[in-house]
Amino acid sequence: MMFLAQAQSAGNGGILAPFVIIFGWIIKAIYSGLAAMGIYNVGLCIILFTLVSKLILLPLTMKQQRSMKINQVAQPEINKITKKYRNKRDQASMMKQNEEMQKVYEKYGTSPTGGCATTLIQFPIIMALYYVIRGVEIYIPQIAQDAQFHPNSFFGMDLNSAPGFRLTPLMIIPVLSFIFQFLSAKTSMASTQTDENAPGAGMTKSMMYTMPLMSFVMCITLPIGIGIYWTASALFQYIQQIAFNYYYDHTNMDKIIEKSREKAAKKKKKKGPSLYEKMLGTQATTQPEDSNIKKVAGTKSTKNVTYSGNSKGGIASKANAMNKNKGGK
């Protein structure tokens, strides 16, 4: 109860309070463990806490990466459909475009909102982590006592100081944050073959630079205790991305897609249509009941949507072949 009162007094109550309390216990346990070994380094405690938080979020991160990778394999077919209906804005064409896209997503057992949903689940947890780091002395009261004999610093840098826009040793934290964020984003895009003319391609590329810049500015304006957390998080994310890329470069994507199809079918049978399918269903019901539109929309259909699970003729290998042919032009 006392811990809950401390969390709420720091402004960390509300719906995030359970997450904040749990992470508060974790960071306190890490600090106590280091102190028992004679190590009174809050900066190192924050780095280890960041590593533990990444391990806690690892199952969600793996699910997100799997969805992104499957969507990446499906992207050439999505781009082909988008290009096909690029200059068609009539209702019949839009209905048919959505229908063909839905067939592609069913073919791969995924949805365009798969990775986004996982990110939304992680967001409150990430916010709770930030609250704990921001009020670390509240969750580790022992820091105030130990500070009399062991300064609250990291390699001589005061954790409560903000680097600011001046050239000091504190600037190393924002610089490292920028570097690791950039490497993480670049590594994430390294295995992604995206059509430059595809919708959102330019935005995806620009994010590789804007996110590191935002991280740099944030670490400049906030105390370096938070900057250490942000920098360590970017470093661990970079390492994770390298591991994920290596795994998916040496795995059989056809097997992963087949499992995804089976899982999606079971989920649909148990819970009904997905969010994306419900959105399409709502859109379809709002369209005028014009028999001519239905007739036009039914004149074309997506071909070759049957799945072949063998490694030579499977979905992933066909998609890779499409990418190679596109790159060879």
Short mmCIF file of C-alpha atoms in Angstrom, two decimals:
data_model
loop_
_atom_site.label_atom_id
_atom_site.label_comp_id
_atom_site.label_asym_id
_atom_site.label_seq_id
_atom_site.Cartn_x
_atom_site.Cartn_y
_atom_site.Cartn_z
CA MET A 1 0.00 0.00 0.00
CA MET A 2 2.85 2.34 0.81
CA PHE A 3 4.37 1.69 -2.61
CA LEU A 4 1.03 2.43 -4.28
CA ALA A 5 0.72 5.69 -2.34
CA GLN A 6 4.23 6.70 -3.46
CA ALA A 7 3.40 5.95 -7.08
CA GLN A 8 0.18 7.94 -6.95
CA SER A 9 1.89 10.87 -5.21
CA ALA A 10 4.33 11.02 -8.12
CA GLY A 11 1.44 11.40 -10.53
CA ASN A 12 1.74 7.83 -11.81
CA GLY A 13 -1.72 6.59 -10.83
CA GLY A 14 -4.65 5.96 -13.10
CA ILE A 15 -4.75 3.08 -15.50
CA LEU A 16 -0.94 2.87 -15.63
CA ALA A 17 -0.56 2.41 -11.86
CA PRO A 18 -0.39 -1.43 -11.95
CA PHE A 19 2.39 -1.38 -14.55
CA VAL A 20 4.25 1.38 -12.72
CA ILE A 21 4.11 -0.48 -9.40
CA ILE A 22 5.40 -3.74 -10.92
CA PHE A 23 8.27 -2.01 -12.72
CA GLY A 24 8.98 -0.03 -9.54
CA TRP A 25 9.45 -3.30 -7.67
CA ILE A 26 11.72 -4.61 -10.41
CA ILE A 27 14.04 -1.60 -10.48
CA LYS A 28 14.19 -1.58 -6.67
CA ALA A 29 15.15 -5.27 -6.69
CA ILE A 30 17.89 -4.61 -9.27
CA TYR A 31 19.33 -1.73 -7.23
CA SER A 32 19.22 -3.78 -4.01
CA GLY A 33 20.99 -6.64 -5.78
CA LEU A 34 23.76 -4.35 -7.02
CA ALA A 35 24.08 -2.72 -3.60
CA ALA A 36 24.48 -6.15 -2.01
CA MET A 37 27.51 -6.64 -4.29
CA GLY A 38 28.89 -3.25 -3.27
CA ILE A 39 27.85 -1.52 -6.51
CA TYR A 40 25.98 1.75 -5.93
CA ASN A 41 25.58 2.88 -9.53
CA VAL A 42 22.12 4.15 -10.44
CA GLY A 43 23.12 4.47 -14.10
CA LEU A 44 24.04 0.78 -14.29
CA CYS A 45 20.80 -0.02 -12.47
CA ILE A 46 18.84 1.85 -15.15
CA ILE A 47 20.67 -0.02 -17.95
CA LEU A 48 19.94 -3.41 -16.36
CA PHE A 49 16.35 -2.35 -15.76
CA THR A 50 16.06 -1.44 -19.45
CA LEU A 51 17.40 -4.87 -20.41
CA VAL A 52 14.86 -6.59 -18.14
CA SER A 53 12.03 -4.50 -19.61
CA LYS A 54 13.11 -5.51 -23.13
CA LEU A 55 13.03 -9.17 -22.10
CA ILE A 56 9.54 -8.71 -20.65
CA LEU A 57 8.36 -7.15 -23.91
CA LEU A 58 10.18 -9.73 -26.05
CA PRO A 59 7.09 -11.94 -26.76
CA LEU A 60 5.16 -8.91 -28.02
CA THR A 61 8.17 -7.74 -30.02
CA MET A 62 8.52 -11.18 -31.63
CA LYS A 63 4.85 -11.17 -32.59
CA GLN A 64 5.21 -7.69 -34.06
CA GLN A 65 8.29 -8.69 -36.06
CA ARG A 66 6.54 -11.81 -37.40
CA SER A 67 3.57 -9.75 -38.57
CA MET A 68 5.84 -7.19 -40.19
CA LYS A 69 7.86 -9.88 -41.95
CA ILE A 70 4.78 -11.64 -43.32
CA ASN A 71 3.36 -8.30 -44.47
CA GLN A 72 6.69 -7.60 -46.13
CA VAL A 73 6.41 -10.86 -48.12
CA ALA A 74 2.85 -9.91 -49.11
CA GLN A 75 3.80 -6.32 -50.01
CA PRO A 76 4.64 -6.92 -53.71
CA GLU A 77 1.11 -8.23 -54.31
CA ILE A 78 -0.41 -5.35 -52.33
CA ASN A 79 1.66 -2.87 -54.36
CA LYS A 80 0.45 -4.53 -57.57
CA ILE A 81 -3.18 -4.11 -56.53
CA THR A 82 -2.59 -0.51 -55.43
CA LYS A 83 -0.97 0.29 -58.77
CA LYS A 84 -3.82 -1.40 -60.60
CA TYR A 85 -6.43 0.88 -59.00
CA ARG A 86 -4.21 3.97 -58.62
CA ASN A 87 -6.27 6.24 -60.86
CA LYS A 88 -9.67 4.68 -60.12
CA ARG A 89 -11.71 6.47 -57.47
CA ASP A 90 -15.21 5.26 -58.25
CA GLN A 91 -17.04 3.21 -55.64
CA ALA A 92 -16.96 -0.02 -57.63
CA SER A 93 -13.19 0.13 -58.08
CA MET A 94 -12.58 0.97 -54.43
CA MET A 95 -14.78 -1.92 -53.34
CA LYS A 96 -12.97 -4.27 -55.67
CA GLN A 97 -9.55 -3.02 -54.52
CA ASN A 98 -10.43 -3.69 -50.88
CA GLU A 99 -11.79 -7.10 -51.82
CA GLU A 100 -8.61 -8.10 -53.64
CA MET A 101 -6.42 -6.81 -50.81
CA GLN A 102 -8.45 -8.80 -48.29
CA LYS A 103 -7.88 -11.95 -50.35
CA VAL A 104 -4.14 -11.33 -50.30
CA TYR A 105 -4.14 -10.85 -46.51
CA GLU A 106 -6.16 -14.06 -46.12
CA LYS A 107 -3.68 -15.81 -48.38
CA TYR A 108 -0.84 -14.90 -46.00
CA GLY A 109 -2.84 -15.24 -42.79
CA THR A 110 -2.19 -11.66 -41.73
CA SER A 111 -3.74 -8.19 -41.71
CA PRO A 112 -2.45 -4.65 -42.24
CA THR A 113 -3.19 -3.84 -38.58
CA GLY A 114 -1.29 -6.82 -37.13
CA GLY A 115 1.93 -5.00 -36.21
CA CYS A 116 0.07 -1.84 -35.19
CA ALA A 117 -2.06 -3.69 -32.65
CA THR A 118 1.03 -5.10 -30.96
CA THR A 119 2.59 -1.64 -30.85
CA LEU A 120 -0.53 -0.23 -29.19
CA ILE A 121 -0.35 -2.96 -26.55
CA GLN A 122 3.27 -2.06 -25.80
CA PHE A 123 2.61 1.68 -25.55
CA PRO A 124 1.14 1.78 -22.00
CA ILE A 125 3.96 -0.48 -20.79
CA ILE A 126 6.58 1.82 -22.32
CA MET A 127 4.89 4.84 -20.71
CA ALA A 128 4.96 3.04 -17.34
CA LEU A 129 8.69 2.40 -17.79
CA TYR A 130 9.22 6.11 -18.44
CA TYR A 131 7.32 7.06 -15.29
CA VAL A 132 9.49 4.74 -13.20
CA ILE A 133 12.73 6.14 -14.61
CA ARG A 134 11.49 9.71 -14.18
CA GLY A 135 10.76 9.11 -10.48
CA VAL A 136 13.48 6.53 -9.82
CA GLU A 137 14.30 8.00 -6.39
CA ILE A 138 10.66 7.51 -5.34
CA TYR A 139 10.75 3.81 -6.14
CA ILE A 140 14.24 3.34 -4.67
CA PRO A 141 14.25 5.37 -1.41
CA GLN A 142 17.62 3.82 -0.60
CA ILE A 143 19.23 6.09 -3.23
CA ALA A 144 18.78 9.16 -1.03
CA GLN A 145 20.53 7.41 1.87
CA ASP A 146 23.35 6.00 -0.26
CA ALA A 147 23.90 9.37 -1.98
CA GLN A 148 25.60 10.61 1.21
CA PHE A 149 28.45 8.16 0.60
CA HIS A 150 27.97 7.21 -3.06
CA PRO A 151 27.17 10.10 -5.48
CA ASN A 152 24.17 9.63 -7.77
CA SER A 153 26.25 9.73 -10.93
CA PHE A 154 27.22 7.71 -14.00
CA PHE A 155 30.88 7.97 -15.04
CA GLY A 156 31.04 11.25 -13.14
CA MET A 157 27.88 12.66 -14.75
CA ASP A 158 25.07 13.80 -12.46
CA LEU A 159 21.96 11.81 -13.39
CA ASN A 160 19.70 14.75 -12.53
CA SER A 161 21.44 17.12 -14.96
CA ALA A 162 20.22 17.80 -18.48
CA PRO A 163 22.85 18.16 -21.25
CA GLY A 164 21.22 21.22 -22.80
CA PHE A 165 22.46 22.80 -26.02
CA ARG A 166 26.06 23.16 -24.90
CA LEU A 167 29.21 21.16 -25.47
CA THR A 168 29.82 19.19 -22.27
CA PRO A 169 30.58 15.52 -21.42
CA LEU A 170 26.83 15.09 -20.89
CA MET A 171 26.35 15.45 -24.66
CA ILE A 172 27.64 11.90 -25.14
CA ILE A 173 24.25 10.53 -24.04
CA PRO A 174 22.16 12.33 -26.72
CA VAL A 175 24.78 11.50 -29.37
CA LEU A 176 24.75 7.80 -28.50
CA SER A 177 20.96 7.84 -28.44
CA PHE A 178 20.89 9.29 -31.96
CA ILE A 179 23.42 6.76 -33.26
CA PHE A 180 21.66 3.70 -31.82
CA GLN A 181 18.21 4.89 -32.92
CA PHE A 182 19.50 5.47 -36.45
CA LEU A 183 21.25 2.08 -36.60
CA SER A 184 18.11 0.37 -35.31
CA ALA A 185 15.90 2.05 -37.92
CA LYS A 186 18.39 1.40 -40.73
CA THR A 187 18.76 -2.26 -39.74
CA SER A 188 15.00 -2.60 -39.64
CA MET A 189 14.71 -1.27 -43.20
CA ALA A 190 17.74 -3.22 -44.48
CA SER A 191 15.77 -6.39 -45.22
CA THR A 192 12.66 -4.54 -46.35
CA GLN A 193 12.20 -4.25 -50.11
CA THR A 194 9.67 -1.50 -50.57
CA ASP A 195 8.39 -0.06 -53.81
CA GLU A 196 9.39 3.61 -53.86
CA ASN A 197 6.09 4.45 -55.54
CA ALA A 198 4.04 2.63 -52.92
CA PRO A 199 1.88 4.75 -50.58
CA GLY A 200 3.74 5.64 -47.41
CA ALA A 201 7.15 4.63 -48.76
CA GLY A 202 8.48 8.17 -48.46
CA MET A 203 7.16 8.50 -44.93
CA THR A 204 8.79 5.23 -43.91
CA LYS A 205 12.13 6.41 -45.24
CA SER A 206 11.86 9.80 -43.54
CA MET A 207 11.12 8.13 -40.20
CA MET A 208 14.62 6.65 -40.29
CA TYR A 209 15.92 10.18 -39.74
CA THR A 210 13.14 11.90 -37.80
CA MET A 211 12.98 9.33 -34.99
CA PRO A 212 16.72 9.57 -34.15
CA LEU A 213 16.46 13.37 -34.24
CA MET A 214 13.51 13.30 -31.85
CA SER A 215 15.46 10.99 -29.55
CA PHE A 216 18.46 13.36 -29.70
CA VAL A 217 16.37 16.40 -28.76
CA MET A 218 14.60 14.50 -25.99
CA CYS A 219 17.87 13.37 -24.43
CA ILE A 220 19.22 16.92 -24.59
CA THR A 221 16.31 18.47 -22.75
CA LEU A 222 15.70 15.74 -20.13
CA PRO A 223 17.94 14.59 -17.23
CA ILE A 224 20.56 12.10 -18.36
CA GLY A 225 19.01 9.45 -16.10
CA ILE A 226 16.15 9.31 -18.60
CA GLY A 227 18.64 9.72 -21.45
CA ILE A 228 20.53 6.62 -20.29
CA TYR A 229 17.29 4.64 -20.33
CA TRP A 230 16.43 5.94 -23.81
CA THR A 231 19.94 5.24 -25.13
CA ALA A 232 20.13 1.75 -23.61
CA SER A 233 16.67 0.98 -25.00
CA ALA A 234 17.80 2.02 -28.51
CA LEU A 235 20.95 -0.12 -28.19
CA PHE A 236 19.04 -3.23 -27.10
CA GLN A 237 16.48 -2.62 -29.85
CA TYR A 238 19.31 -2.46 -32.39
CA ILE A 239 20.73 -5.76 -31.15
CA GLN A 240 17.27 -7.33 -31.22
CA GLN A 241 16.72 -6.17 -34.79
CA ILE A 242 20.01 -7.73 -35.93
CA ALA A 243 18.96 -11.03 -34.32
CA PHE A 244 15.50 -10.90 -35.92
CA ASN A 245 16.93 -10.13 -39.36
CA TYR A 246 19.37 -13.01 -39.08
CA TYR A 247 16.62 -15.40 -38.00
CA TYR A 248 14.22 -14.49 -40.80
CA ASP A 249 17.02 -14.55 -43.38
CA HIS A 250 17.74 -18.18 -42.44
CA THR A 251 14.24 -19.52 -41.83
CA ASN A 252 11.54 -21.03 -44.01
CA MET A 253 8.97 -18.28 -44.44
CA ASP A 254 6.50 -20.70 -46.07
CA LYS A 255 6.21 -22.61 -42.79
CA ILE A 256 5.71 -19.38 -40.84
CA ILE A 257 3.04 -18.24 -43.31
CA GLU A 258 1.30 -21.61 -43.12
CA LYS A 259 1.18 -21.43 -39.31
CA SER A 260 -0.08 -17.86 -39.57
CA ARG A 261 -2.87 -18.98 -41.92
CA GLU A 262 -3.90 -21.77 -39.56
CA LYS A 263 -3.86 -19.46 -36.55
CA ALA A 264 -5.85 -16.79 -38.39
CA ALA A 265 -8.45 -19.37 -39.45
CA LYS A 266 -8.86 -20.64 -35.87
CA LYS A 267 -9.08 -17.10 -34.54
CA LYS A 268 -11.68 -16.13 -37.14
CA LYS A 269 -13.73 -19.24 -36.36
CA LYS A 270 -13.60 -18.51 -32.63
CA LYS A 271 -13.85 -14.71 -32.51
CA GLY A 272 -15.33 -13.85 -35.89
CA PRO A 273 -13.99 -11.40 -38.49
CA SER A 274 -10.85 -9.35 -37.74
CA LEU A 275 -10.86 -5.59 -37.24
CA TYR A 276 -9.78 -5.06 -40.86
CA GLU A 277 -12.57 -7.33 -42.13
CA LYS A 278 -15.11 -5.53 -39.97
CA MET A 279 -13.92 -2.21 -41.41
CA LEU A 280 -14.38 -3.56 -44.91
CA GLY A 281 -17.79 -4.93 -43.96
CA THR A 282 -18.87 -1.55 -42.66
CA GLN A 283 -17.66 0.12 -45.81
CA ALA A 284 -19.54 -2.38 -47.93
CA THR A 285 -22.79 -1.78 -46.07
CA THR A 286 -22.49 1.97 -46.55
CA GLN A 287 -22.19 1.64 -50.33
CA PRO A 288 -25.39 2.17 -52.39
CA GLU A 289 -27.21 -1.03 -53.28
CA ASP A 290 -26.78 -0.47 -56.98
CA SER A 291 -26.93 -3.63 -59.03
CA ASN A 292 -24.76 -2.05 -61.72
CA ILE A 293 -21.99 -1.38 -59.19
CA LYS A 294 -22.19 -4.94 -57.91
CA LYS A 295 -22.04 -6.20 -61.47
CA VAL A 296 -18.95 -4.11 -62.28
CA ALA A 297 -17.28 -5.05 -59.00
CA GLY A 298 -17.82 -8.73 -59.72
CA THR A 299 -16.28 -8.74 -63.16
CA LYS A 300 -12.71 -9.13 -61.89
CA SER A 301 -11.25 -11.37 -59.25
CA THR A 302 -7.87 -11.93 -57.65
CA LYS A 303 -6.14 -14.86 -59.27
CA ASN A 304 -3.55 -17.29 -57.96
CA VAL A 305 -4.51 -16.94 -54.32
CA THR A 306 -4.15 -20.65 -53.54
CA TYR A 307 -1.39 -21.44 -51.09
CA SER A 308 1.50 -23.76 -51.86
CA GLY A 309 3.55 -24.65 -48.82
CA ASN A 310 6.59 -26.22 -50.47
CA SER A 311 9.85 -24.29 -50.34
CA LYS A 312 10.29 -24.01 -54.11
CA GLY A 313 6.79 -22.96 -55.05
CA GLY A 314 5.69 -21.42 -51.79
CA ILE A 315 4.36 -17.94 -51.18
CA ALA A 316 7.58 -16.53 -49.79
CA SER A 317 9.71 -17.82 -52.66
CA LYS A 318 7.27 -16.43 -55.25
CA ALA A 319 7.28 -13.05 -53.53
CA ASN A 320 11.08 -13.05 -53.49
CA ALA A 321 11.09 -13.87 -57.18
CA MET A 322 8.79 -10.90 -57.82
CA ASN A 323 11.16 -8.66 -55.87
CA LYS A 324 14.19 -9.92 -57.82
CA ASN A 325 12.43 -9.38 -61.17
CA LYS A 326 11.43 -5.89 -60.09
CA GLY A 327 14.98 -5.09 -59.02
CA GLY A 328 16.42 -6.41 -62.24
CA LYS A 329 14.49 -3.97 -64.39
#
